[in-house]
Amino acid sequence: MTDGARSFAIGETDFLLDGEPFRVLSGALHYFRVHPGQWADRIRKARLMGLNTIETYVAWNAHEPVRGEWNATGWNDLGAFLDLVAAEGMHAIVRPGPYICAEWHNGGLPVWLTAMEGIGLRRSEPLYLAEVTAYLERVYEIVAPRQIDRGGPVILVQIENEYGAYGDDTAYLEHLVKVTTDAGITVPLTTIDQPTDQMLTDGSVAGVHLTGSFGSRADERLATLRRHQPTGPLMCAEFWDGWFDWWGSYHHTTSAADSAAELDALLAAGASVNFYMFHGGTNFGLTNGANDKGRYLPIVTSYDYDAPLDERGDPTDKYFAFRDVIAKYAPVPDDVPAASGPAAEFEVALDAGEAAVTASVSRHDSPPTFEDLGHLSALVSYEADLDGRGGVLRFGEVRDHAWVSVDGVSVGTLSRTRHEDALVVPPGQRVRVLVEEQGRVNYDSRLGEPKGLIGGATLDGEPVSGWTATPIDVAALGAAMTDAAPAVASSTGVAPFVLRGVFELDEPTDLFLDTKGWGKGFALVNGFLLGRYWSSGPQRTLYVPAAALKAGENVLVVIELDRVADAQARFVARPDLGQLAE
C-alpha cells in the first residue's frame, strides 16, 4: 500500500475510517468558481468551521470547452485543489457528473457535446456513452491516485447527479459505475437524489450507496431515505443552506437560526452532511447557467448563495451558527477566521474606445445559431439588407437578448425573458441584430438548446434572407482593450461600447466594482473577465478577487451593450447583491 494509506468503507450503520465509525462533515467548494490563489484560504476556513471534508463537482465544460482539448491546469487543476485539501488535513468527495446542474452553464456539459447530431444525453446512447467514458477516464486519472487507500484525501465518488429527477435508465448508471471501477476507483460510490420514492428508485443503481438532497424536515427525509437504503450511514449530501439569484429577481437568503436548527436535527439523527454550499464563489466569465420552467431566467454572476462563507470568503452569521451546532457533535478548532474590513473606495476615469471586432464574417440564407458558427462566447452580430423597407420584424425565437438597429440607429430590444420575438422597425437599408447568449439552461429537457436567432426572420410576414453573422469574443475584445488604450471615441452609435480605465494599488486587495448607473454588459480587470452585470438587478456590484490584481497599475475594461456607461467607474466598500424579498 502507498505510504499514508488509510481505509474508508461503508459499514452496517456508519461510514468507517480505518475501521472506526466516522461522520462526514463536508462543505461544497467548487474549485472552478474560486480563483486558484484563494483555494487554500477557503479550504482552511472550512476546517475552522468544524468540517473534515471538502466536496466539489467537476465541470466537464470547464476542462474541455473544445472537443479533444483537455485542460487540467490553472483554474482547472483539480489535482492541485485536492492536494490542498489533503495539505489542510481534510478529506474530499468528488462529484464528476458528467452532468452537475449547479446553476452552471449547460449543467456542466460541453456545448460541443450537446450540439452533436443524434446524441442522447444522460442515457444509454452509444455516441454519448463514448464521450462520457473518455471524459470520466481523464477525471479518474487525476482522482484515482488521490484516493484515501493510496494516501490521498478522496473518500467518496458520486455517480451522475440527481438522476432520478431526470430519467430511469439503469443501464446508463451501470455503465458509469463500470467506467468508474475500471478506472481504478476503489472508494465507496454514491448517488444523490431528492428523498421521494420515485426519485430514489429511478436514480439508484445496485451496489452504490444512496444519499439525499434537502434543506428541511430532516427526520421525514431521512426516514424516506432509510426505506430505500436499509443499511449503511444516512447522509444528506446536499444540505441546502441558501439559494441562488437570477436577474430581475431579489437576493435570496435563508435564516441562520432556522438553518442551524435544521442542521441540529440532521446531526442529532446521526446523519452525515455536506453543506451546499459552504462557499459558493462566483460565476466568473460567462459561466452562469439559467433556469426555465416556462420562463427563461438567467443566473446572476455572484454565486454567494447566502452560504456560511460569503463570496469574498468572509465568515457570516450562518458560519458561526453552524460552527456552534457542529461543536455539539464533533471537535471544532479553537481558531476562528476574522472578517475582512471594508474594501477600498475610489473612482476610475473611463475613456471610450472603438470596439475592435476582428472575427470573420460569414454569409447565410437565414441567421445561423451560435452552434452553427462554433462560437463559445456571448455575442453574435447579425445583419441583413432591408432595401428601404420597414414593418414588423419577427424571429422564431430570440435566445436570449437582442439589440436591434437600422442604419446605425437603435430601434429597440428583444428579450427572451419577456417572451419577445418581434418589433416594428422603420424603413431603412440595413438591419443589425446584436444577440447575447445570457446563460445556458442547466437542467432537464432544455440542456444544450441552440442559441442565437432561432427559426428564421420575417418582415411583415415576408422572409428576410441574405444574413451575415459576426461572432464577438467578449474575453478577447476585453483583453485587446486591456493591452492598448482606446485611440478614438466610439463613433458607430451601436453596441458594444468599450470603455477603459487605469488605477493604481499599493498591493493586491479584494475590491467591489459598482455597476449602478450602467445598463448591461461585461467587465474585466487586467484581462480577467469578472462576469456580467445588468441594471435589472438584483446584483449591483461585481466581486474583484485580490488574486486577479497586482501592485502598481491595473486596467479596468467595461463592455457595455445598452448605452455608454458613466465616465467614472466606482469601487465601493461592500458588495451589493440586491434587496431581500419583503
Coordinates of C-alpha atoms in Angstrom, one line a residue:
M1 CA 0.0 0.0 0.0
T2 CA 1.0 3.6 -0.5
D3 CA 2.6 5.4 2.4
G4 CA 0.0 7.1 4.5
A5 CA -2.8 4.9 3.0
R6 CA -5.9 4.5 5.1
S7 CA -9.2 2.7 4.6
F8 CA -12.7 4.1 4.2
A9 CA -15.7 2.0 3.9
I10 CA -19.5 1.7 4.4
G11 CA -20.5 -0.2 7.5
E12 CA -23.8 -1.5 8.7
T13 CA -24.7 1.8 10.3
D14 CA -21.8 4.2 9.7
F15 CA -19.0 5.2 7.4
L16 CA -15.8 3.5 8.7
L17 CA -12.5 5.3 8.7
D18 CA -9.7 2.8 9.4
G19 CA -12.5 0.5 10.7
E20 CA -13.9 3.1 13.2
P21 CA -17.3 4.9 12.9
F22 CA -16.8 8.3 11.1
R23 CA -19.3 11.1 10.5
V24 CA -18.7 13.0 7.3
L25 CA -18.9 16.8 7.9
S26 CA -18.4 18.2 4.5
G27 CA -18.8 21.5 2.6
A28 CA -19.2 22.2 -1.1
L29 CA -16.5 24.3 -2.6
H30 CA -16.2 24.4 -6.4
Y31 CA -12.6 25.0 -7.5
F32 CA -13.9 26.4 -10.8
R33 CA -15.8 29.1 -9.0
V34 CA -12.9 30.3 -6.9
H35 CA -9.7 31.9 -8.0
P36 CA -6.9 29.3 -7.6
G37 CA -4.9 31.9 -5.5
Q38 CA -7.7 31.7 -2.9
W39 CA -8.3 27.9 -2.8
A40 CA -6.2 27.3 0.3
D41 CA -7.8 30.2 2.2
R42 CA -11.3 28.8 1.6
I43 CA -10.3 25.2 2.4
R44 CA -8.7 26.3 5.7
K45 CA -11.9 28.3 6.7
A46 CA -13.9 25.1 6.1
R47 CA -11.8 23.3 8.6
L48 CA -12.1 26.1 11.1
M49 CA -15.9 25.8 10.9
G50 CA -15.5 22.2 12.1
L51 CA -15.7 20.4 8.7
N52 CA -13.5 17.4 8.0
T53 CA -14.2 17.1 4.2
I54 CA -14.4 19.2 1.1
E55 CA -16.8 18.3 -1.7
T56 CA -16.5 19.5 -5.3
Y57 CA -18.2 18.9 -8.6
V58 CA -16.1 18.6 -11.7
A59 CA -17.3 20.8 -14.6
W60 CA -16.6 19.0 -17.9
N61 CA -17.2 22.1 -20.0
A62 CA -14.5 24.0 -18.0
H63 CA -12.0 21.2 -18.7
E64 CA -12.9 20.6 -22.3
P65 CA -14.7 23.6 -23.9
V66 CA -13.4 22.4 -27.3
R67 CA -13.6 18.7 -28.1
G68 CA -10.3 16.9 -27.6
E69 CA -8.6 19.9 -26.0
W70 CA -8.5 18.8 -22.4
N71 CA -7.2 21.2 -19.8
A72 CA -6.4 20.3 -16.2
T73 CA -4.1 23.3 -15.4
G74 CA -4.6 26.7 -13.7
W75 CA -8.3 27.2 -12.8
N76 CA -8.9 23.6 -13.9
D77 CA -6.2 22.0 -11.8
L78 CA -8.4 19.5 -9.9
G79 CA -5.3 17.6 -8.8
A80 CA -3.8 20.7 -7.2
F81 CA -7.1 21.5 -5.5
L82 CA -7.3 18.0 -4.0
D83 CA -3.7 18.3 -2.9
L84 CA -4.5 21.5 -1.0
V85 CA -7.4 19.7 0.7
A86 CA -5.0 17.0 1.8
A87 CA -2.5 19.6 3.0
E88 CA -5.1 21.0 5.3
G89 CA -5.7 17.6 6.8
M90 CA -9.1 17.2 5.3
H91 CA -10.9 14.5 3.2
A92 CA -12.5 15.0 -0.2
I93 CA -15.6 14.0 -2.1
V94 CA -15.6 14.2 -5.9
R95 CA -18.7 14.5 -8.0
P96 CA -17.7 14.3 -11.7
G97 CA -21.2 14.1 -13.1
P98 CA -20.9 14.1 -16.1
Y99 CA -24.0 16.3 -15.5
I100 CA -23.7 18.6 -12.5
C101 CA -26.6 21.1 -12.8
A102 CA -25.1 23.6 -10.1
E103 CA -26.6 26.6 -11.8
W104 CA -23.6 26.3 -14.1
H105 CA -23.6 26.9 -17.8
N106 CA -25.2 23.9 -19.6
G107 CA -25.2 21.9 -16.4
G108 CA -21.5 21.3 -16.9
L109 CA -21.9 19.5 -20.3
P110 CA -19.8 21.0 -23.1
V111 CA -21.7 22.8 -25.9
W112 CA -19.9 20.7 -28.5
L113 CA -21.3 17.6 -26.8
T114 CA -24.9 18.7 -26.5
A115 CA -24.8 20.0 -30.1
M116 CA -23.8 16.7 -31.6
E117 CA -26.4 15.4 -34.0
G118 CA -28.3 12.4 -32.8
I119 CA -26.7 12.4 -29.3
G120 CA -28.8 11.0 -26.4
L121 CA -28.0 12.9 -23.3
R122 CA -27.8 11.2 -20.0
R123 CA -28.9 7.8 -21.3
S124 CA -27.6 4.6 -22.9
E125 CA -26.9 6.0 -26.3
P126 CA -23.7 4.9 -27.9
L127 CA -22.4 8.3 -29.0
Y128 CA -23.0 9.8 -25.6
L129 CA -21.6 6.9 -23.7
A130 CA -18.4 7.0 -25.8
E131 CA -17.8 10.7 -25.0
V132 CA -18.7 10.3 -21.3
T133 CA -16.4 7.3 -21.0
A134 CA -13.4 9.3 -22.3
Y135 CA -14.3 12.2 -20.0
L136 CA -14.5 10.1 -16.9
E137 CA -11.3 8.3 -17.7
R138 CA -9.5 11.6 -17.8
V139 CA -11.0 12.7 -14.5
Y140 CA -10.2 9.5 -12.8
E141 CA -6.6 9.7 -13.9
I142 CA -6.5 12.7 -11.5
V143 CA -8.7 11.2 -8.8
A144 CA -7.6 7.6 -8.6
P145 CA -4.0 8.2 -7.3
R146 CA -5.5 10.7 -4.7
Q147 CA -7.8 8.1 -3.0
I148 CA -7.5 7.5 0.7
D149 CA -6.3 4.0 0.2
R150 CA -3.3 5.4 -1.7
G151 CA -2.5 8.1 0.8
G152 CA -4.7 10.8 -0.7
P153 CA -7.8 12.7 0.5
V154 CA -10.6 11.2 -1.6
I155 CA -13.1 9.1 0.4
L156 CA -16.2 9.1 -1.9
V157 CA -17.0 9.5 -5.6
Q158 CA -20.5 10.2 -6.9
I159 CA -22.2 8.6 -9.9
E160 CA -24.2 11.0 -12.0
N161 CA -26.2 13.7 -10.2
E162 CA -29.8 13.6 -9.0
Y163 CA -30.6 11.3 -11.9
G164 CA -33.9 10.3 -10.5
A165 CA -35.2 13.7 -11.3
Y166 CA -34.3 13.2 -15.0
G167 CA -34.5 9.6 -16.1
D168 CA -34.6 5.9 -15.1
D169 CA -32.1 4.3 -17.4
T170 CA -30.4 1.9 -15.1
A171 CA -28.2 0.6 -17.8
Y172 CA -26.7 4.1 -18.1
L173 CA -25.9 4.3 -14.4
E174 CA -24.4 0.8 -14.6
H175 CA -22.2 1.9 -17.4
L176 CA -20.9 4.8 -15.3
V177 CA -20.2 2.5 -12.4
K178 CA -18.2 0.2 -14.6
V179 CA -16.2 3.0 -16.1
T180 CA -15.5 4.3 -12.6
T181 CA -14.3 1.0 -11.2
D182 CA -12.4 0.0 -14.3
A183 CA -10.5 3.3 -13.9
G184 CA -9.3 2.3 -10.5
I185 CA -11.8 4.0 -8.2
T186 CA -11.9 1.8 -5.1
V187 CA -13.5 4.2 -2.6
P188 CA -17.3 3.8 -2.0
L189 CA -19.6 5.2 -4.7
T190 CA -22.7 7.2 -4.0
T191 CA -25.8 8.5 -5.8
I192 CA -27.8 11.5 -4.7
D193 CA -31.5 12.3 -5.2
Q194 CA -34.2 14.3 -3.5
P195 CA -35.8 11.9 -1.0
T196 CA -39.0 10.9 -2.8
D197 CA -39.8 7.3 -3.5
Q198 CA -39.8 7.8 -7.3
M199 CA -36.5 9.8 -7.5
L200 CA -34.7 7.4 -5.1
T201 CA -35.9 4.4 -7.1
D202 CA -35.1 5.8 -10.5
G203 CA -31.8 7.3 -9.5
S204 CA -30.4 4.3 -7.7
V205 CA -28.1 1.5 -9.0
A206 CA -27.1 -1.8 -7.4
G207 CA -24.1 -1.7 -5.2
V208 CA -24.0 2.1 -4.9
H209 CA -24.9 3.9 -1.7
L210 CA -27.8 6.3 -1.8
T211 CA -27.7 9.8 -0.3
G212 CA -30.3 12.6 -0.2
S213 CA -30.5 16.3 -1.1
F214 CA -32.8 18.5 1.1
G215 CA -32.7 21.5 3.4
S216 CA -35.5 20.9 5.9
R217 CA -37.7 18.3 7.6
A218 CA -34.6 16.1 8.2
D219 CA -36.4 13.3 10.2
E220 CA -39.0 12.8 7.4
R221 CA -36.5 12.9 4.6
L222 CA -34.1 10.6 6.4
A223 CA -36.9 8.1 7.0
T224 CA -37.7 8.1 3.3
L225 CA -34.0 7.6 2.5
R226 CA -33.8 4.7 5.0
R227 CA -36.7 2.9 3.3
H228 CA -34.6 2.8 0.2
Q229 CA -31.2 2.3 2.0
P230 CA -31.9 -0.2 4.8
T231 CA -28.3 -0.4 6.0
G232 CA -25.3 1.9 6.0
P233 CA -24.9 5.5 7.0
L234 CA -27.5 8.1 6.3
M235 CA -26.2 11.2 4.6
C236 CA -27.7 14.5 3.3
A237 CA -25.1 15.0 0.5
E238 CA -26.7 18.4 -0.3
F239 CA -27.9 20.3 2.7
W240 CA -29.4 23.3 1.1
D241 CA -28.3 26.2 3.4
G242 CA -29.0 29.0 1.0
W243 CA -30.2 29.7 -2.6
F244 CA -29.1 31.3 -5.9
D245 CA -30.2 34.5 -7.5
W246 CA -31.4 35.3 -11.1
W247 CA -31.5 38.6 -12.9
G248 CA -34.7 40.5 -12.4
S249 CA -35.5 38.9 -9.0
Y250 CA -34.4 39.7 -5.4
H251 CA -31.4 38.5 -3.4
H252 CA -32.3 35.2 -1.8
T253 CA -31.3 34.5 1.8
T254 CA -32.2 31.9 4.5
S255 CA -32.4 32.4 8.2
A256 CA -29.1 31.4 10.0
A257 CA -31.1 30.3 13.1
D258 CA -33.5 28.2 11.1
S259 CA -30.8 26.6 9.0
A260 CA -28.8 25.9 12.2
A261 CA -31.9 24.2 13.7
E262 CA -32.3 22.0 10.7
L263 CA -28.6 21.1 10.8
D264 CA -29.0 20.2 14.5
A265 CA -31.9 17.9 13.7
L266 CA -29.9 16.3 10.9
L267 CA -26.8 15.7 13.1
A268 CA -28.9 14.6 16.1
A269 CA -30.3 11.8 13.9
G270 CA -26.8 10.6 13.4
A271 CA -26.5 11.5 9.7
S272 CA -23.5 12.8 7.8
V273 CA -23.8 16.1 5.9
N274 CA -22.4 18.0 3.0
F275 CA -23.3 21.7 3.0
Y276 CA -24.5 23.0 -0.3
M277 CA -22.8 25.5 -0.4
F278 CA -20.1 26.1 2.2
H279 CA -18.6 28.8 -0.1
G280 CA -20.4 29.5 -3.4
G281 CA -17.9 31.7 -5.1
T282 CA -18.6 33.4 -8.4
N283 CA -19.8 32.6 -11.9
F284 CA -16.7 34.4 -13.4
G285 CA -16.5 34.8 -17.1
L286 CA -19.6 33.6 -19.0
T287 CA -20.2 30.5 -16.8
N288 CA -23.6 31.2 -15.3
G289 CA -26.5 28.9 -16.1
A290 CA -30.2 29.6 -16.4
N291 CA -33.5 28.2 -15.3
D292 CA -36.5 27.8 -17.5
K293 CA -39.8 26.5 -16.1
G294 CA -41.9 28.3 -18.6
R295 CA -39.9 31.5 -18.4
Y296 CA -36.2 31.8 -19.1
L297 CA -34.3 33.2 -16.1
P298 CA -30.5 33.6 -16.3
I299 CA -28.5 33.2 -13.2
V300 CA -26.5 36.3 -11.9
T301 CA -22.7 36.5 -11.8
S302 CA -22.5 36.1 -8.0
Y303 CA -22.8 32.6 -6.5
D304 CA -22.7 33.9 -3.0
Y305 CA -25.6 31.5 -2.2
D306 CA -26.1 33.0 1.2
A307 CA -23.5 30.4 2.2
P308 CA -21.6 30.3 5.6
L309 CA -18.6 31.8 3.8
D310 CA -19.7 34.7 1.6
E311 CA -18.5 35.5 -1.9
R312 CA -15.5 37.4 -0.6
G313 CA -14.5 34.5 1.7
D314 CA -15.7 36.1 4.9
P315 CA -17.5 34.1 7.6
T316 CA -21.1 35.1 8.1
D317 CA -23.6 34.7 11.0
K318 CA -24.5 31.4 9.4
Y319 CA -20.9 30.3 9.6
F320 CA -20.8 30.8 13.4
A321 CA -24.3 29.3 13.9
F322 CA -23.3 26.2 12.1
R323 CA -20.0 26.1 13.9
D324 CA -21.8 26.1 17.3
V325 CA -24.1 23.3 16.2
I326 CA -21.2 21.2 14.9
A327 CA -19.4 21.7 18.2
K328 CA -22.1 19.7 19.9
Y329 CA -21.2 16.6 17.8
A330 CA -17.6 16.9 16.9
P331 CA -14.4 18.7 17.9
V332 CA -14.1 22.3 16.5
P333 CA -10.7 24.1 16.2
D334 CA -10.0 26.9 18.6
D335 CA -9.0 29.3 15.8
V336 CA -11.8 31.5 14.3
P337 CA -11.4 33.3 11.0
A338 CA -11.8 37.1 11.1
A339 CA -13.9 39.0 8.6
S340 CA -12.2 41.4 6.3
G341 CA -12.7 45.2 6.7
P342 CA -14.3 47.4 4.1
A343 CA -12.8 47.3 0.7
A344 CA -11.1 50.4 -0.7
E345 CA -13.3 53.0 -2.2
F346 CA -12.2 55.1 -5.2
E347 CA -13.2 56.2 -8.7
V348 CA -11.5 55.5 -12.0
A349 CA -11.9 57.7 -15.1
L350 CA -13.0 55.8 -18.1
D351 CA -12.2 56.6 -21.8
A352 CA -14.4 55.4 -24.6
G353 CA -12.9 53.5 -27.4
E354 CA -13.8 51.8 -30.7
A355 CA -14.8 48.2 -30.2
A356 CA -12.4 46.4 -32.5
V357 CA -14.3 43.2 -33.7
T358 CA -11.8 41.1 -35.6
A359 CA -13.9 38.0 -36.1
S360 CA -14.6 36.7 -39.5
V361 CA -17.9 37.5 -41.2
S362 CA -19.9 34.6 -42.7
R363 CA -22.9 34.7 -45.0
H364 CA -26.1 32.7 -44.7
D365 CA -29.6 32.5 -46.1
S366 CA -31.0 32.7 -42.6
P367 CA -29.5 33.6 -39.2
P368 CA -27.2 30.8 -38.0
T369 CA -27.1 29.6 -34.4
F370 CA -24.1 30.1 -32.2
E371 CA -23.6 26.3 -32.6
D372 CA -23.6 26.6 -36.4
L373 CA -20.8 29.2 -36.0
G374 CA -18.9 27.1 -33.4
H375 CA -19.0 30.2 -31.2
L376 CA -18.5 29.8 -27.5
S377 CA -18.6 33.4 -26.4
A378 CA -21.7 35.5 -25.6
L379 CA -22.2 37.8 -28.6
V380 CA -23.0 37.5 -32.3
S381 CA -23.9 40.4 -34.6
Y382 CA -26.4 39.6 -37.4
E383 CA -27.0 41.9 -40.3
A384 CA -29.3 41.8 -43.4
D385 CA -30.5 44.2 -46.1
L386 CA -34.0 45.8 -45.8
D387 CA -33.9 47.5 -49.2
G388 CA -35.7 50.6 -47.8
R389 CA -38.5 48.5 -46.2
G390 CA -39.9 48.8 -42.7
G391 CA -42.5 47.0 -40.7
V392 CA -42.8 44.2 -38.1
L393 CA -39.5 42.3 -37.9
R394 CA -40.2 38.9 -36.3
F395 CA -38.0 36.0 -35.4
G396 CA -39.0 32.4 -34.5
E397 CA -37.3 32.9 -31.1
V398 CA -34.6 35.2 -29.7
R399 CA -32.1 33.4 -27.4
D400 CA -31.6 35.3 -25.4
H401 CA -31.4 39.1 -25.6
A402 CA -31.1 41.3 -28.7
W403 CA -30.4 44.9 -29.6
V404 CA -31.9 46.0 -32.9
S405 CA -30.7 48.9 -35.0
V406 CA -31.4 50.2 -38.5
D407 CA -28.8 52.1 -40.4
G408 CA -26.8 52.5 -37.2
V409 CA -29.7 53.9 -35.2
S410 CA -31.0 51.8 -32.3
V411 CA -34.7 50.9 -32.6
G412 CA -35.3 48.6 -29.6
T413 CA -34.5 45.4 -27.8
L414 CA -36.0 41.9 -27.7
S415 CA -35.8 39.8 -24.6
R416 CA -36.5 36.1 -24.2
T417 CA -37.2 36.6 -20.5
R418 CA -40.1 38.8 -21.6
H419 CA -41.2 36.4 -24.4
E420 CA -40.5 39.0 -27.1
D421 CA -39.8 37.9 -30.6
A422 CA -40.8 40.9 -32.8
L423 CA -40.7 44.7 -33.0
V424 CA -41.5 47.4 -35.5
V425 CA -38.5 48.8 -37.5
P426 CA -38.6 51.9 -39.6
P427 CA -37.8 51.9 -43.3
G428 CA -34.1 51.6 -43.9
Q429 CA -31.3 49.9 -45.8
R430 CA -29.7 47.6 -43.3
V431 CA -30.8 46.0 -40.0
R432 CA -28.3 44.8 -37.4
V433 CA -29.3 42.5 -34.5
L434 CA -26.7 42.0 -31.7
V435 CA -27.6 38.9 -29.8
E436 CA -26.3 38.0 -26.3
E437 CA -26.4 34.4 -25.1
Q438 CA -27.2 35.1 -21.4
G439 CA -26.5 31.6 -20.0
R440 CA -27.4 28.1 -20.9
V441 CA -30.2 26.2 -19.1
N442 CA -28.6 23.9 -16.6
Y443 CA -31.2 21.1 -16.3
D444 CA -33.9 18.9 -17.8
S445 CA -35.0 19.0 -21.5
R446 CA -33.5 22.3 -22.4
L447 CA -29.9 21.2 -21.9
G448 CA -27.9 22.0 -25.0
E449 CA -30.6 24.1 -26.7
P450 CA -29.2 26.2 -29.6
K451 CA -28.5 29.9 -29.1
G452 CA -28.9 32.9 -31.4
L453 CA -31.8 33.9 -33.7
I454 CA -33.9 30.7 -34.0
G455 CA -36.4 29.8 -36.7
G456 CA -35.6 32.5 -39.3
A457 CA -36.8 36.1 -39.7
T458 CA -39.7 37.8 -41.5
L459 CA -40.6 41.4 -42.2
D460 CA -44.3 42.0 -42.3
G461 CA -44.6 38.2 -42.9
E462 CA -42.1 38.1 -45.8
P463 CA -38.9 36.1 -45.3
V464 CA -35.7 38.1 -44.7
S465 CA -32.7 36.4 -46.2
G466 CA -29.1 37.1 -47.0
W467 CA -27.7 37.4 -43.5
T468 CA -24.2 38.0 -42.3
A469 CA -23.0 36.8 -38.9
T470 CA -20.1 38.2 -36.9
P471 CA -19.1 36.3 -33.7
I472 CA -17.7 38.6 -31.0
D473 CA -15.4 37.1 -28.4
V474 CA -16.1 39.1 -25.2
A475 CA -12.9 37.9 -23.4
A476 CA -10.7 38.6 -26.5
L477 CA -12.2 42.0 -27.0
G478 CA -11.7 42.9 -23.4
A479 CA -8.1 41.6 -23.4
A480 CA -7.3 43.6 -26.5
M481 CA -8.6 46.8 -24.9
T482 CA -6.6 45.9 -21.8
D483 CA -3.3 45.8 -23.7
A484 CA -3.8 49.1 -25.6
A485 CA -5.6 52.3 -24.6
P486 CA -8.5 53.2 -26.9
A487 CA -7.3 55.7 -29.5
V488 CA -10.6 57.2 -30.6
A489 CA -14.1 57.6 -29.2
S490 CA -16.7 55.1 -30.5
S491 CA -18.5 56.5 -33.5
T492 CA -20.7 53.6 -34.5
G493 CA -23.6 54.5 -32.3
V494 CA -24.4 50.9 -31.6
A495 CA -23.1 48.4 -29.1
P496 CA -20.8 47.1 -28.0
F497 CA -19.3 50.2 -26.4
V498 CA -15.9 49.7 -24.8
L499 CA -14.5 51.8 -22.0
R500 CA -11.1 51.6 -20.4
G501 CA -9.6 53.0 -17.2
V502 CA -6.4 52.6 -15.2
F503 CA -5.9 52.6 -11.4
E504 CA -3.0 52.1 -9.0
L505 CA -2.9 49.8 -6.0
D506 CA -0.2 49.6 -3.3
E507 CA -0.9 45.9 -3.1
P508 CA -3.5 43.4 -4.3
T509 CA -6.7 43.5 -2.3
D510 CA -10.3 42.4 -2.8
L511 CA -12.5 45.1 -4.5
F512 CA -16.2 45.5 -5.4
L513 CA -16.9 47.2 -8.7
D514 CA -20.1 49.3 -8.6
T515 CA -22.3 48.7 -11.7
K516 CA -25.1 51.0 -10.7
G517 CA -25.8 53.5 -13.5
W518 CA -24.7 51.1 -16.2
G519 CA -27.0 49.2 -18.5
K520 CA -26.0 45.6 -19.4
G521 CA -22.6 44.2 -20.2
F522 CA -19.3 42.7 -19.0
A523 CA -16.3 43.9 -17.0
L524 CA -12.7 42.8 -17.0
V525 CA -9.8 43.6 -14.7
N526 CA -6.3 43.0 -16.1
G527 CA -7.9 40.9 -18.9
F528 CA -9.7 38.7 -16.4
L529 CA -13.4 38.5 -17.2
L530 CA -15.3 39.2 -13.9
G531 CA -18.6 38.4 -15.4
R532 CA -21.9 40.0 -16.4
Y533 CA -23.7 43.0 -15.0
W534 CA -27.3 44.1 -15.7
S535 CA -29.4 47.0 -14.4
S536 CA -32.3 44.7 -13.9
G537 CA -30.6 43.5 -10.6
P538 CA -30.6 42.3 -8.0
Q539 CA -26.8 42.2 -8.2
R540 CA -25.3 45.8 -8.2
T541 CA -21.6 45.0 -7.7
L542 CA -19.0 42.6 -9.2
Y543 CA -16.5 40.9 -6.9
V544 CA -12.9 41.5 -7.9
P545 CA -10.6 38.9 -6.2
A546 CA -7.3 40.2 -4.9
A547 CA -5.6 37.3 -6.8
A548 CA -6.6 39.0 -10.1
L549 CA -5.0 42.3 -9.1
K550 CA -1.4 43.4 -8.7
A551 CA 0.6 46.1 -7.0
G552 CA 1.0 49.1 -9.3
E553 CA -1.1 49.7 -12.5
N554 CA -4.3 47.7 -13.1
V555 CA -6.6 48.1 -16.1
L556 CA -10.4 48.0 -16.0
V557 CA -12.4 47.4 -19.2
V558 CA -16.1 47.7 -19.4
I559 CA -18.0 46.3 -22.4
E560 CA -21.4 48.0 -22.4
L561 CA -24.3 46.8 -24.5
D562 CA -27.2 49.1 -23.6
R563 CA -25.7 52.5 -23.5
V564 CA -22.4 54.2 -22.9
A565 CA -21.7 53.8 -19.2
D566 CA -20.7 56.6 -16.8
A567 CA -17.4 58.3 -17.5
Q568 CA -16.4 57.2 -14.0
A569 CA -16.2 53.7 -12.6
R570 CA -16.6 53.3 -8.8
F571 CA -15.2 50.7 -6.4
V572 CA -17.2 50.5 -3.2
A573 CA -16.6 49.3 0.3
R574 CA -19.1 46.4 0.4
P575 CA -20.9 44.1 -2.0
D576 CA -24.4 44.9 -3.1
L577 CA -26.2 41.8 -4.1
G578 CA -29.6 43.4 -4.1
Q579 CA -32.6 43.9 -1.8
L580 CA -34.2 41.0 0.0
A581 CA -37.8 39.9 -0.6
E582 CA -40.3 41.8 1.7

